[in-house]
């Protein structure tokens, strides 16, 4: 059975052990992958081969490539859910294995593609607690248009979602995705990760949502894992993964001008966005 849960704290508790005492007051300024290799135990084929890159606070990064290229594996390594077969992953120059599970839960805000839908109120689905929405949270939810979802119902943010209760409301896939994204963003984090969270949205709506996210957390490090490339001209850095290797890295204009793997993939999708714009 595939376990789907976007509570990073729960995932870490199930899949890792404490290795050190680094726990609080963490402000991540730099991420570095140094010659990282990964393969599953008792296998011979590497899922990632010799991946090296550096990211800094304030940068947005798109990790792109075709399905099965190794994008999500890279993110699971960054989260400490997998350990590299060799190489290092450093946060502020310290190996990620030296951060406790509590520290990582403080550092990372994550929305996975297989996010969870809880039979709870809109507010509880976002806050994951009985915590009330304060002014800052309300501003974020308005910015992400979650208030538009709540305003459709007399009970607002206390509206119960799902199908398990007689008075609960089922919302669209796109609305659920917005709630999952807001769940990751409502708590202050140093690093945000969005792993294919907008699959239920059309390509142009996806661009709009990603632009909103980038603009809101532009003082943090943010990663966007996607196979759709329409928004990649908005990020600071693109990592192109192919055949389990980091084959290209740079800004949008640089990779387009290289006319390599990123350019080939981007050109294969470009008509989709042009056609959508013409329809408008």
GROMACS .gro file of C-alpha atoms in nm:
model
  280
    1UNK     CA    1   0.000   0.000   0.000
    2UNK     CA    2   0.132   0.344  -0.089
    3UNK     CA    3   0.135   0.573   0.211
    4UNK     CA    4   0.028   0.929   0.135
    5UNK     CA    5   0.097   1.191   0.396
    6UNK     CA    6   0.225   1.545   0.361
    7UNK     CA    7   0.301   1.596   0.728
    8UNK     CA    8   0.680   1.602   0.715
    9UNK     CA    9   0.706   1.550   1.089
   10UNK     CA   10   0.510   1.224   1.067
   11UNK     CA   11   0.714   1.100   0.771
   12UNK     CA   12   1.044   1.171   0.943
   13UNK     CA   13   0.935   0.998   1.262
   14UNK     CA   14   0.851   0.684   1.064
   15UNK     CA   15   1.156   0.680   0.838
   16UNK     CA   16   1.454   0.818   1.027
   17UNK     CA   17   1.634   0.827   1.359
   18UNK     CA   18   1.791   1.112   1.553
   19UNK     CA   19   2.163   1.147   1.493
   20UNK     CA   20   2.255   1.475   1.662
   21UNK     CA   21   2.151   1.762   1.881
   22UNK     CA   22   2.082   2.035   1.621
   23UNK     CA   23   1.717   2.116   1.694
   24UNK     CA   24   1.618   2.482   1.710
   25UNK     CA   25   1.674   2.837   1.583
   26UNK     CA   26   1.763   2.724   1.232
   27UNK     CA   27   1.787   2.972   0.947
   28UNK     CA   28   1.918   2.801   0.635
   29UNK     CA   29   2.134   3.025   0.418
   30UNK     CA   30   2.287   2.763   0.187
   31UNK     CA   31   2.218   2.412   0.054
   32UNK     CA   32   2.494   2.211  -0.113
   33UNK     CA   33   2.487   1.871  -0.283
   34UNK     CA   34   2.844   1.740  -0.317
   35UNK     CA   35   2.894   1.446  -0.553
   36UNK     CA   36   2.577   1.272  -0.434
   37UNK     CA   37   2.504   0.917  -0.549
   38UNK     CA   38   2.203   0.711  -0.448
   39UNK     CA   39   2.089   0.355  -0.506
   40UNK     CA   40   1.851   0.137  -0.310
   41UNK     CA   41   2.002  -0.127  -0.079
   42UNK     CA   42   2.090  -0.457  -0.247
   43UNK     CA   43   2.063  -0.303  -0.596
   44UNK     CA   44   2.330  -0.210  -0.846
   45UNK     CA   45   2.170   0.069  -1.050
   46UNK     CA   46   2.210   0.423  -0.922
   47UNK     CA   47   1.893   0.635  -0.909
   48UNK     CA   48   2.109   0.950  -0.891
   49UNK     CA   49   2.462   0.978  -1.025
   50UNK     CA   50   2.717   1.234  -0.901
   51UNK     CA   51   2.476   1.524  -0.839
   52UNK     CA   52   2.637   1.852  -0.731
   53UNK     CA   53   2.481   2.198  -0.695
   54UNK     CA   54   2.452   2.491  -0.453
   55UNK     CA   55   2.144   2.698  -0.363
   56UNK     CA   56   2.126   3.011  -0.150
   57UNK     CA   57   1.863   3.183   0.062
   58UNK     CA   58   1.623   3.380  -0.157
   59UNK     CA   59   1.654   3.148  -0.457
   60UNK     CA   60   1.372   2.961  -0.627
   61UNK     CA   61   1.473   2.640  -0.801
   62UNK     CA   62   1.282   2.428  -1.052
   63UNK     CA   63   1.377   2.060  -1.069
   64UNK     CA   64   1.259   1.936  -1.407
   65UNK     CA   65   1.279   1.627  -1.621
   66UNK     CA   66   1.068   1.345  -1.754
   67UNK     CA   67   0.894   1.097  -1.525
   68UNK     CA   68   1.135   0.855  -1.360
   69UNK     CA   69   1.438   1.080  -1.406
   70UNK     CA   70   1.510   1.099  -1.031
   71UNK     CA   71   1.351   1.434  -0.935
   72UNK     CA   72   1.156   1.311  -0.631
   73UNK     CA   73   1.448   1.096  -0.516
   74UNK     CA   74   1.662   1.410  -0.504
   75UNK     CA   75   1.404   1.579  -0.282
   76UNK     CA   76   1.375   1.280  -0.048
   77UNK     CA   77   1.752   1.293  -0.006
   78UNK     CA   78   1.730   1.663   0.076
   79UNK     CA   79   1.462   1.593   0.336
   80UNK     CA   80   1.675   1.325   0.498
   81UNK     CA   81   1.423   1.052   0.416
   82UNK     CA   82   1.693   0.871   0.216
   83UNK     CA   83   2.066   0.865   0.290
   84UNK     CA   84   2.313   0.911   0.002
   85UNK     CA   85   2.507   0.604  -0.103
   86UNK     CA   86   2.802   0.841  -0.123
   87UNK     CA   87   2.859   1.216  -0.127
   88UNK     CA   88   2.723   1.482   0.107
   89UNK     CA   89   2.417   1.702   0.145
   90UNK     CA   90   2.499   2.010   0.352
   91UNK     CA   91   2.272   2.269   0.514
   92UNK     CA   92   2.472   2.573   0.622
   93UNK     CA   93   2.783   2.360   0.572
   94UNK     CA   94   2.662   2.087   0.809
   95UNK     CA   95   2.577   1.738   0.686
   96UNK     CA   96   2.202   1.682   0.691
   97UNK     CA   97   2.251   1.363   0.892
   98UNK     CA   98   2.353   1.589   1.182
   99UNK     CA   99   2.008   1.750   1.199
  100UNK     CA  100   1.749   1.588   1.424
  101UNK     CA  101   1.403   1.499   1.296
  102UNK     CA  102   1.264   1.789   1.499
  103UNK     CA  103   1.507   2.026   1.330
  104UNK     CA  104   1.410   1.906   0.984
  105UNK     CA  105   1.042   1.947   1.066
  106UNK     CA  106   1.119   2.309   1.156
  107UNK     CA  107   1.329   2.369   0.845
  108UNK     CA  108   1.109   2.223   0.571
  109UNK     CA  109   0.758   2.303   0.450
  110UNK     CA  110   0.651   2.041   0.197
  111UNK     CA  111   0.361   1.968  -0.037
  112UNK     CA  112   0.384   1.630  -0.207
  113UNK     CA  113   0.190   1.521  -0.513
  114UNK     CA  114   0.009   1.260  -0.302
  115UNK     CA  115  -0.104   1.506  -0.037
  116UNK     CA  116  -0.359   1.402   0.223
  117UNK     CA  117  -0.723   1.503   0.241
  118UNK     CA  118  -0.858   1.506   0.595
  119UNK     CA  119  -1.222   1.485   0.701
  120UNK     CA  120  -1.183   1.799   0.909
  121UNK     CA  121  -1.267   2.166   0.873
  122UNK     CA  122  -1.092   2.383   0.617
  123UNK     CA  123  -0.908   2.555   0.902
  124UNK     CA  124  -0.795   2.225   1.057
  125UNK     CA  125  -0.687   2.091   0.718
  126UNK     CA  126  -0.457   2.391   0.688
  127UNK     CA  127  -0.335   2.438   1.046
  128UNK     CA  128  -0.327   2.064   1.133
  129UNK     CA  129  -0.430   2.159   1.487
  130UNK     CA  130  -0.696   2.342   1.686
  131UNK     CA  131  -0.495   2.660   1.636
  132UNK     CA  132  -0.697   2.963   1.529
  133UNK     CA  133  -0.617   3.163   1.216
  134UNK     CA  134  -0.432   3.480   1.308
  135UNK     CA  135  -0.398   3.795   1.100
  136UNK     CA  136  -0.088   3.676   0.916
  137UNK     CA  137  -0.244   3.339   0.834
  138UNK     CA  138  -0.563   3.504   0.713
  139UNK     CA  139  -0.363   3.731   0.484
  140UNK     CA  140  -0.181   3.432   0.331
  141UNK     CA  141  -0.504   3.238   0.279
  142UNK     CA  142  -0.663   3.535   0.109
  143UNK     CA  143  -0.356   3.568  -0.114
  144UNK     CA  144  -0.381   3.198  -0.210
  145UNK     CA  145  -0.758   3.238  -0.263
  146UNK     CA  146  -0.848   2.987   0.009
  147UNK     CA  147  -1.098   3.241   0.143
  148UNK     CA  148  -1.285   3.201  -0.188
  149UNK     CA  149  -1.333   2.831  -0.107
  150UNK     CA  150  -1.446   2.901   0.249
  151UNK     CA  151  -1.683   3.181   0.147
  152UNK     CA  152  -1.897   2.940  -0.056
  153UNK     CA  153  -2.030   2.792   0.267
  154UNK     CA  154  -2.218   2.946   0.560
  155UNK     CA  155  -1.973   2.789   0.804
  156UNK     CA  156  -1.670   2.940   0.629
  157UNK     CA  157  -1.335   2.803   0.747
  158UNK     CA  158  -1.517   2.572   0.991
  159UNK     CA  159  -1.678   2.385   0.700
  160UNK     CA  160  -1.605   2.012   0.724
  161UNK     CA  161  -1.453   1.869   0.407
  162UNK     CA  162  -1.472   1.522   0.255
  163UNK     CA  163  -1.743   1.259   0.230
  164UNK     CA  164  -1.738   1.098   0.574
  165UNK     CA  165  -1.999   1.315   0.745
  166UNK     CA  166  -2.352   1.411   0.647
  167UNK     CA  167  -2.287   1.784   0.647
  168UNK     CA  168  -1.936   1.769   0.499
  169UNK     CA  169  -1.854   1.926   0.163
  170UNK     CA  170  -1.652   1.774  -0.118
  171UNK     CA  171  -1.445   2.025  -0.309
  172UNK     CA  172  -1.262   2.002  -0.641
  173UNK     CA  173  -0.916   1.857  -0.690
  174UNK     CA  174  -0.776   2.200  -0.765
  175UNK     CA  175  -0.926   2.340  -0.443
  176UNK     CA  176  -0.778   2.052  -0.242
  177UNK     CA  177  -0.440   2.128  -0.397
  178UNK     CA  178  -0.461   2.492  -0.291
  179UNK     CA  179  -0.538   2.382   0.064
  180UNK     CA  180  -0.242   2.141   0.061
  181UNK     CA  181  -0.012   2.420  -0.061
  182UNK     CA  182  -0.137   2.659   0.207
  183UNK     CA  183  -0.077   2.385   0.467
  184UNK     CA  184   0.293   2.390   0.377
  185UNK     CA  185   0.317   2.770   0.370
  186UNK     CA  186   0.120   2.870   0.678
  187UNK     CA  187   0.407   2.784   0.913
  188UNK     CA  188   0.728   2.984   0.878
  189UNK     CA  189   1.002   2.766   0.727
  190UNK     CA  190   1.350   2.814   0.579
  191UNK     CA  191   1.300   2.578   0.284
  192UNK     CA  192   0.979   2.510   0.092
  193UNK     CA  193   0.931   2.214  -0.141
  194UNK     CA  194   0.644   2.169  -0.384
  195UNK     CA  195   0.655   1.825  -0.549
  196UNK     CA  196   0.407   1.822  -0.840
  197UNK     CA  197   0.132   1.974  -0.621
  198UNK     CA  198  -0.073   2.124  -0.905
  199UNK     CA  199  -0.148   1.823  -1.128
  200UNK     CA  200  -0.524   1.887  -1.103
  201UNK     CA  201  -0.484   2.242  -1.238
  202UNK     CA  202  -0.464   2.330  -1.605
  203UNK     CA  203  -0.119   2.449  -1.723
  204UNK     CA  204  -0.203   2.819  -1.720
  205UNK     CA  205  -0.360   2.804  -1.374
  206UNK     CA  206  -0.051   2.615  -1.256
  207UNK     CA  207   0.168   2.907  -1.371
  208UNK     CA  208  -0.054   3.150  -1.178
  209UNK     CA  209  -0.032   2.945  -0.858
  210UNK     CA  210   0.345   2.897  -0.883
  211UNK     CA  211   0.393   3.269  -0.944
  212UNK     CA  212   0.195   3.346  -0.629
  213UNK     CA  213   0.407   3.104  -0.426
  214UNK     CA  214   0.737   3.241  -0.559
  215UNK     CA  215   0.635   3.600  -0.489
  216UNK     CA  216   0.522   3.518  -0.134
  217UNK     CA  217   0.834   3.331  -0.019
  218UNK     CA  218   1.103   3.508  -0.220
  219UNK     CA  219   1.318   3.550   0.091
  220UNK     CA  220   1.340   3.171   0.143
  221UNK     CA  221   1.477   2.877  -0.053
  222UNK     CA  222   1.203   2.714  -0.260
  223UNK     CA  223   1.204   2.404  -0.481
  224UNK     CA  224   0.944   2.322  -0.745
  225UNK     CA  225   0.941   1.970  -0.889
  226UNK     CA  226   0.744   1.949  -1.210
  227UNK     CA  227   0.735   1.794  -1.555
  228UNK     CA  228   0.550   2.101  -1.693
  229UNK     CA  229   0.786   2.385  -1.776
  230UNK     CA  230   0.559   2.683  -1.840
  231UNK     CA  231   0.662   2.873  -1.524
  232UNK     CA  232   1.036   2.798  -1.529
  233UNK     CA  233   1.120   3.141  -1.674
  234UNK     CA  234   1.017   3.281  -1.331
  235UNK     CA  235   1.263   3.085  -1.113
  236UNK     CA  236   1.623   3.173  -1.031
  237UNK     CA  237   1.773   2.836  -1.119
  238UNK     CA  238   1.671   2.526  -1.316
  239UNK     CA  239   1.809   2.177  -1.250
  240UNK     CA  240   1.750   1.948  -1.549
  241UNK     CA  241   1.754   1.579  -1.452
  242UNK     CA  242   1.791   1.317  -1.725
  243UNK     CA  243   1.892   0.952  -1.697
  244UNK     CA  244   1.943   0.999  -1.322
  245UNK     CA  245   2.204   1.271  -1.372
  246UNK     CA  246   2.203   1.649  -1.338
  247UNK     CA  247   2.269   1.714  -1.704
  248UNK     CA  248   2.206   2.091  -1.718
  249UNK     CA  249   2.181   2.376  -1.466
  250UNK     CA  250   2.123   2.747  -1.506
  251UNK     CA  251   1.870   3.023  -1.568
  252UNK     CA  252   1.589   2.982  -1.819
  253UNK     CA  253   1.753   3.197  -2.088
  254UNK     CA  254   2.084   3.015  -2.049
  255UNK     CA  255   1.933   2.670  -2.091
  256UNK     CA  256   1.716   2.775  -2.384
  257UNK     CA  257   2.020   2.923  -2.558
  258UNK     CA  258   2.214   2.600  -2.501
  259UNK     CA  259   1.952   2.418  -2.710
  260UNK     CA  260   2.014   2.101  -2.510
  261UNK     CA  261   1.788   1.871  -2.308
  262UNK     CA  262   1.592   2.147  -2.134
  263UNK     CA  263   1.530   2.326  -2.463
  264UNK     CA  264   1.409   2.003  -2.624
  265UNK     CA  265   1.164   1.935  -2.341
  266UNK     CA  266   1.047   2.295  -2.327
  267UNK     CA  267   0.983   2.308  -2.703
  268UNK     CA  268   0.778   1.988  -2.682
  269UNK     CA  269   0.541   2.166  -2.439
  270UNK     CA  270   0.541   2.523  -2.566
  271UNK     CA  271   0.238   2.483  -2.793
  272UNK     CA  272   0.030   2.386  -2.494
  273UNK     CA  273   0.080   2.730  -2.338
  274UNK     CA  274   0.048   2.918  -2.666
  275UNK     CA  275  -0.277   2.739  -2.743
  276UNK     CA  276  -0.409   2.825  -2.396
  277UNK     CA  277  -0.322   3.191  -2.439
  278UNK     CA  278  -0.496   3.203  -2.775
  279UNK     CA  279  -0.808   3.057  -2.617
  280UNK     CA  280  -0.817   3.350  -2.375
   0.00000   0.00000   0.00000
